[in-house]
Amino acid sequence: MTPGLAPSPHEAEDPTLAEDVQQLMRDARALAEAEFAFQKTRAAYAGAEAKGIALLGVVAVVLVFFAVMALVVGAVIALGPVLTAWGAMAAVTLALLTIAGICALAAKARLKRLKNAISDKKG
């Protein structure tokens, strides 16, 4: 064999079954460690993103709340000249309570459907 050159296929020794199994175990361990590191990094990224998403969601909900309050106040002010201040307040309050009642009834119906779908009972 010439120094510095790879051995020819005739000169190379065939690995034994035990060596093959050991190499397979080393490869499997390296692959498992790489997968673990990848999943750990992925989980850290997801956690950091979840914090940002939650913060943006809270800000959005707060801003929507303030927008709805502005709409309610604006409706009372706009209806004031037509219905008087007390009448405008009563009309807007009744409208909001009606919408809330409709939403509550819809939620109750959906809850009933959910319970029926989960339970074995029909009807």
PDB file of C-alpha atoms in Angstrom:
ATOM      1  CA  MET A   1       0.000   0.000   0.000  1.00  0.00           C
ATOM      2  CA  THR A   2       1.282   3.463  -0.880  1.00  0.00           C
ATOM      3  CA  PRO A   3       1.506   5.884   2.072  1.00  0.00           C
ATOM      4  CA  GLY A   4      -1.130   8.628   1.999  1.00  0.00           C
ATOM      5  CA  LEU A   5      -3.555   6.733  -0.201  1.00  0.00           C
ATOM      6  CA  ALA A   6      -6.750   5.056   0.869  1.00  0.00           C
ATOM      7  CA  PRO A   7      -6.554   1.302   1.083  1.00  0.00           C
ATOM      8  CA  SER A   8      -7.964  -0.584  -1.836  1.00  0.00           C
ATOM      9  CA  PRO A   9     -11.173  -2.508  -1.286  1.00  0.00           C
ATOM     10  CA  HIS A  10      -9.175  -5.727  -1.137  1.00  0.00           C
ATOM     11  CA  GLU A  11      -6.937  -4.401   1.631  1.00  0.00           C
ATOM     12  CA  ALA A  12      -9.731  -2.909   3.795  1.00  0.00           C
ATOM     13  CA  GLU A  13     -11.007  -5.141   6.543  1.00  0.00           C
ATOM     14  CA  ASP A  14     -14.702  -5.797   6.770  1.00  0.00           C
ATOM     15  CA  PRO A  15     -16.075  -4.563  10.093  1.00  0.00           C
ATOM     16  CA  THR A  16     -17.477  -7.191  12.378  1.00  0.00           C
ATOM     17  CA  LEU A  17     -21.109  -7.300  13.429  1.00  0.00           C
ATOM     18  CA  ALA A  18     -20.162  -5.972  16.876  1.00  0.00           C
ATOM     19  CA  GLU A  19     -18.343  -3.000  15.308  1.00  0.00           C
ATOM     20  CA  ASP A  20     -21.340  -2.307  13.070  1.00  0.00           C
ATOM     21  CA  VAL A  21     -23.674  -2.349  16.067  1.00  0.00           C
ATOM     22  CA  GLN A  22     -21.351  -0.037  18.037  1.00  0.00           C
ATOM     23  CA  GLN A  23     -21.176   2.377  15.118  1.00  0.00           C
ATOM     24  CA  LEU A  24     -24.952   2.263  14.777  1.00  0.00           C
ATOM     25  CA  MET A  25     -25.338   3.047  18.494  1.00  0.00           C
ATOM     26  CA  ARG A  26     -22.899   5.975  18.222  1.00  0.00           C
ATOM     27  CA  ASP A  27     -24.790   7.316  15.227  1.00  0.00           C
ATOM     28  CA  ALA A  28     -28.131   6.886  16.978  1.00  0.00           C
ATOM     29  CA  ARG A  29     -26.847   8.684  20.072  1.00  0.00           C
ATOM     30  CA  ALA A  30     -25.471  11.570  17.995  1.00  0.00           C
ATOM     31  CA  LEU A  31     -28.768  11.813  16.145  1.00  0.00           C
ATOM     32  CA  ALA A  32     -30.763  11.769  19.399  1.00  0.00           C
ATOM     33  CA  GLU A  33     -28.560  14.494  20.904  1.00  0.00           C
ATOM     34  CA  ALA A  34     -28.961  16.641  17.796  1.00  0.00           C
ATOM     35  CA  GLU A  35     -32.743  16.133  17.826  1.00  0.00           C
ATOM     36  CA  PHE A  36     -32.905  17.008  21.534  1.00  0.00           C
ATOM     37  CA  ALA A  37     -30.893  20.198  20.957  1.00  0.00           C
ATOM     38  CA  PHE A  38     -33.152  21.126  18.038  1.00  0.00           C
ATOM     39  CA  GLN A  39     -36.345  20.560  20.043  1.00  0.00           C
ATOM     40  CA  LYS A  40     -34.928  22.505  23.005  1.00  0.00           C
ATOM     41  CA  THR A  41     -34.130  25.462  20.748  1.00  0.00           C
ATOM     42  CA  ARG A  42     -37.541  25.183  19.108  1.00  0.00           C
ATOM     43  CA  ALA A  43     -39.292  25.195  22.500  1.00  0.00           C
ATOM     44  CA  ALA A  44     -37.308  28.253  23.644  1.00  0.00           C
ATOM     45  CA  TYR A  45     -38.253  30.085  20.447  1.00  0.00           C
ATOM     46  CA  ALA A  46     -41.928  29.132  20.839  1.00  0.00           C
ATOM     47  CA  GLY A  47     -41.914  30.304  24.461  1.00  0.00           C
ATOM     48  CA  ALA A  48     -40.424  33.666  23.563  1.00  0.00           C
ATOM     49  CA  GLU A  49     -42.886  34.118  20.708  1.00  0.00           C
ATOM     50  CA  ALA A  50     -45.818  33.101  22.918  1.00  0.00           C
ATOM     51  CA  LYS A  51     -44.968  35.878  25.375  1.00  0.00           C
ATOM     52  CA  GLY A  52     -44.974  38.452  22.583  1.00  0.00           C
ATOM     53  CA  ILE A  53     -48.208  37.087  21.129  1.00  0.00           C
ATOM     54  CA  ALA A  54     -49.898  37.174  24.535  1.00  0.00           C
ATOM     55  CA  LEU A  55     -48.776  40.756  25.131  1.00  0.00           C
ATOM     56  CA  LEU A  56     -50.058  41.886  21.739  1.00  0.00           C
ATOM     57  CA  GLY A  57     -53.335  40.067  22.369  1.00  0.00           C
ATOM     58  CA  VAL A  58     -53.822  41.797  25.716  1.00  0.00           C
ATOM     59  CA  VAL A  59     -53.087  45.195  24.163  1.00  0.00           C
ATOM     60  CA  ALA A  60     -55.574  44.455  21.366  1.00  0.00           C
ATOM     61  CA  VAL A  61     -58.315  43.451  23.829  1.00  0.00           C
ATOM     62  CA  VAL A  62     -57.736  46.566  25.935  1.00  0.00           C
ATOM     63  CA  LEU A  63     -57.881  48.800  22.853  1.00  0.00           C
ATOM     64  CA  VAL A  64     -61.081  47.123  21.646  1.00  0.00           C
ATOM     65  CA  PHE A  65     -62.592  47.668  25.100  1.00  0.00           C
ATOM     66  CA  PHE A  66     -61.759  51.364  24.962  1.00  0.00           C
ATOM     67  CA  ALA A  67     -63.123  51.619  21.412  1.00  0.00           C
ATOM     68  CA  VAL A  68     -66.418  50.072  22.516  1.00  0.00           C
ATOM     69  CA  MET A  69     -66.578  52.463  25.474  1.00  0.00           C
ATOM     70  CA  ALA A  70     -65.977  55.381  23.090  1.00  0.00           C
ATOM     71  CA  LEU A  71     -68.794  54.069  20.891  1.00  0.00           C
ATOM     72  CA  VAL A  72     -71.154  53.847  23.868  1.00  0.00           C
ATOM     73  CA  VAL A  73     -70.307  57.347  25.082  1.00  0.00           C
ATOM     74  CA  GLY A  74     -70.603  58.679  21.530  1.00  0.00           C
ATOM     75  CA  ALA A  75     -74.012  57.028  21.121  1.00  0.00           C
ATOM     76  CA  VAL A  76     -75.254  58.576  24.360  1.00  0.00           C
ATOM     77  CA  ILE A  77     -73.965  62.011  23.311  1.00  0.00           C
ATOM     78  CA  ALA A  78     -75.405  61.676  19.795  1.00  0.00           C
ATOM     79  CA  LEU A  79     -78.830  60.562  21.044  1.00  0.00           C
ATOM     80  CA  GLY A  80     -78.913  63.197  23.801  1.00  0.00           C
ATOM     81  CA  PRO A  81     -80.509  65.968  21.739  1.00  0.00           C
ATOM     82  CA  VAL A  82     -83.130  63.566  20.389  1.00  0.00           C
ATOM     83  CA  LEU A  83     -84.051  61.604  23.537  1.00  0.00           C
ATOM     84  CA  THR A  84     -82.705  63.839  26.312  1.00  0.00           C
ATOM     85  CA  ALA A  85     -79.679  62.764  28.324  1.00  0.00           C
ATOM     86  CA  TRP A  86     -81.615  60.287  30.473  1.00  0.00           C
ATOM     87  CA  GLY A  87     -83.465  58.851  27.495  1.00  0.00           C
ATOM     88  CA  ALA A  88     -80.230  58.410  25.515  1.00  0.00           C
ATOM     89  CA  MET A  89     -78.607  56.670  28.468  1.00  0.00           C
ATOM     90  CA  ALA A  90     -81.608  54.370  28.848  1.00  0.00           C
ATOM     91  CA  ALA A  91     -81.758  53.574  25.119  1.00  0.00           C
ATOM     92  CA  VAL A  92     -78.055  52.746  24.879  1.00  0.00           C
ATOM     93  CA  THR A  93     -78.206  50.699  28.088  1.00  0.00           C
ATOM     94  CA  LEU A  94     -81.243  48.760  26.851  1.00  0.00           C
ATOM     95  CA  ALA A  95     -79.555  48.129  23.489  1.00  0.00           C
ATOM     96  CA  LEU A  96     -76.411  46.834  25.188  1.00  0.00           C
ATOM     97  CA  LEU A  97     -78.417  44.626  27.571  1.00  0.00           C
ATOM     98  CA  THR A  98     -80.401  43.236  24.619  1.00  0.00           C
ATOM     99  CA  ILE A  99     -77.201  42.388  22.734  1.00  0.00           C
ATOM    100  CA  ALA A 100     -75.743  40.845  25.898  1.00  0.00           C
ATOM    101  CA  GLY A 101     -78.896  38.757  26.397  1.00  0.00           C
ATOM    102  CA  ILE A 102     -78.804  37.494  22.804  1.00  0.00           C
ATOM    103  CA  CYS A 103     -75.131  36.545  23.222  1.00  0.00           C
ATOM    104  CA  ALA A 104     -75.897  34.777  26.517  1.00  0.00           C
ATOM    105  CA  LEU A 105     -78.749  32.781  24.937  1.00  0.00           C
ATOM    106  CA  ALA A 106     -76.524  31.829  21.994  1.00  0.00           C
ATOM    107  CA  ALA A 107     -73.773  30.731  24.396  1.00  0.00           C
ATOM    108  CA  LYS A 108     -76.293  28.675  26.386  1.00  0.00           C
ATOM    109  CA  ALA A 109     -77.511  26.955  23.214  1.00  0.00           C
ATOM    110  CA  ARG A 110     -73.952  26.175  22.129  1.00  0.00           C
ATOM    111  CA  LEU A 111     -73.128  24.828  25.589  1.00  0.00           C
ATOM    112  CA  LYS A 112     -76.169  22.564  25.419  1.00  0.00           C
ATOM    113  CA  ARG A 113     -75.100  21.316  21.968  1.00  0.00           C
ATOM    114  CA  LEU A 114     -71.582  20.696  23.275  1.00  0.00           C
ATOM    115  CA  LYS A 115     -72.861  18.742  26.275  1.00  0.00           C
ATOM    116  CA  ASN A 116     -75.083  16.642  24.008  1.00  0.00           C
ATOM    117  CA  ALA A 117     -72.228  15.965  21.609  1.00  0.00           C
ATOM    118  CA  ILE A 118     -69.914  14.888  24.434  1.00  0.00           C
ATOM    119  CA  SER A 119     -72.404  12.810  26.369  1.00  0.00           C
ATOM    120  CA  ASP A 120     -73.984   9.594  25.135  1.00  0.00           C
ATOM    121  CA  LYS A 121     -77.480  11.037  25.498  1.00  0.00           C
ATOM    122  CA  LYS A 122     -79.354  12.300  22.458  1.00  0.00           C
ATOM    123  CA  GLY A 123     -81.688  15.272  22.478  1.00  0.00           C
TER     124      GLY A 123
END
